[in-house]
Amino acid sequence: MPRWKKALFAGWILLDFLMIVSISLYETGYTLEGYLPAHGEKALRYSPIIYALPSDRPELVLYTFERSGGVTYYVLWKGENSGKPVVDQLYDYVRRLFYGSAEDIESVTVYPLNRTVTFETYNHERVWTTFGVLMCSYDDSVINDCVENRTHVKIYTATWNHAFSLNPQKNTIRVNLTMKPMSPTEYIHYAIFRRMNESIKDAIYRALAVAAVLTALINMAGYYVLVKRGIAGRIRLRLKP
């Protein structure tokens, strides 16, 4: 087989693979399941105070209420920046397929009744913290001066992919953010249910596995029909003048 044909065939296989991966990642995933309308003044009273790097500030906070009585605050960034442009562009593409947008959204949930706050920290580990008038405690650790006006817990952005921490982070500043209730349209647009209930890592592995199997089956079937059964040759004969 000539080299150009091999290159064309390899390109075709790769295109098939990427198309199936994209379709598998996209599926639907955008739903109002789990949505509860935001209501009451409790959200503003217990809103967290967010600290971030000046060069990587979030843009907005949207909030909803939980059936368990908590208030979940969704902190929105334009995206994630690891410092590796090629990786970031590829990851943005995957995020747009899976989440419907490239925005990075990290959540903080506050339970006013038992004065508990939870969020994801390093390595996506979920932290549960109780907060008092001035201090917070978790994992047998006590952090002083982590609460303002008795109800606003100070949350620091700790990593490039926006993991949170209660420990003050170097060079971060307090950011004043617009805060508003999340509408049903925003809930669907940002695929909140999918973000909170599905793992993008698992979805990528699943999409790659599905694409590998389907690409092989589709092209084997195409090879059998077009080459083994001689259909491609008959088509060429008919196209000849």
XYZ file of N, CA, C and O in Angstrom, residues 1-12:
48
model
N 0.848 -1.192 0.000
C 0.000 0.000 0.000
C 0.882 1.240 0.000
O 1.801 1.331 0.817
N 0.632 2.203 -0.893
C 1.435 3.420 -0.929
C 1.391 4.167 0.409
O 0.405 4.075 1.151
N 2.465 4.921 0.628
C 2.568 5.629 1.914
C 1.416 6.609 2.109
O 0.888 6.757 3.214
N 0.999 7.303 1.050
C -0.068 8.288 1.203
C -1.393 7.618 1.564
O -2.206 8.192 2.303
N -1.595 6.407 1.086
C -2.804 5.686 1.446
C -2.780 5.263 2.914
O -3.797 5.304 3.610
N -1.594 4.852 3.370
C -1.473 4.488 4.784
C -1.755 5.704 5.680
O -2.440 5.596 6.697
N -1.203 6.867 5.259
C -1.421 8.086 6.042
C -2.897 8.473 6.035
O -3.456 8.883 7.059
N -3.536 8.344 4.878
C -4.966 8.661 4.767
C -5.798 7.730 5.634
O -6.729 8.163 6.330
N -5.445 6.437 5.618
C -6.173 5.454 6.409
C -6.000 5.734 7.905
O -6.964 5.674 8.682
N -4.773 6.062 8.316
C -4.510 6.366 9.728
C -5.291 7.611 10.160
O -5.851 7.666 11.264
N -5.340 8.619 9.285
C -6.094 9.833 9.592
C -7.578 9.554 9.738
O -8.249 10.111 10.608
N -8.086 8.675 8.868
C -9.493 8.301 8.941
C -9.818 7.596 10.255
O -10.833 7.882 10.893
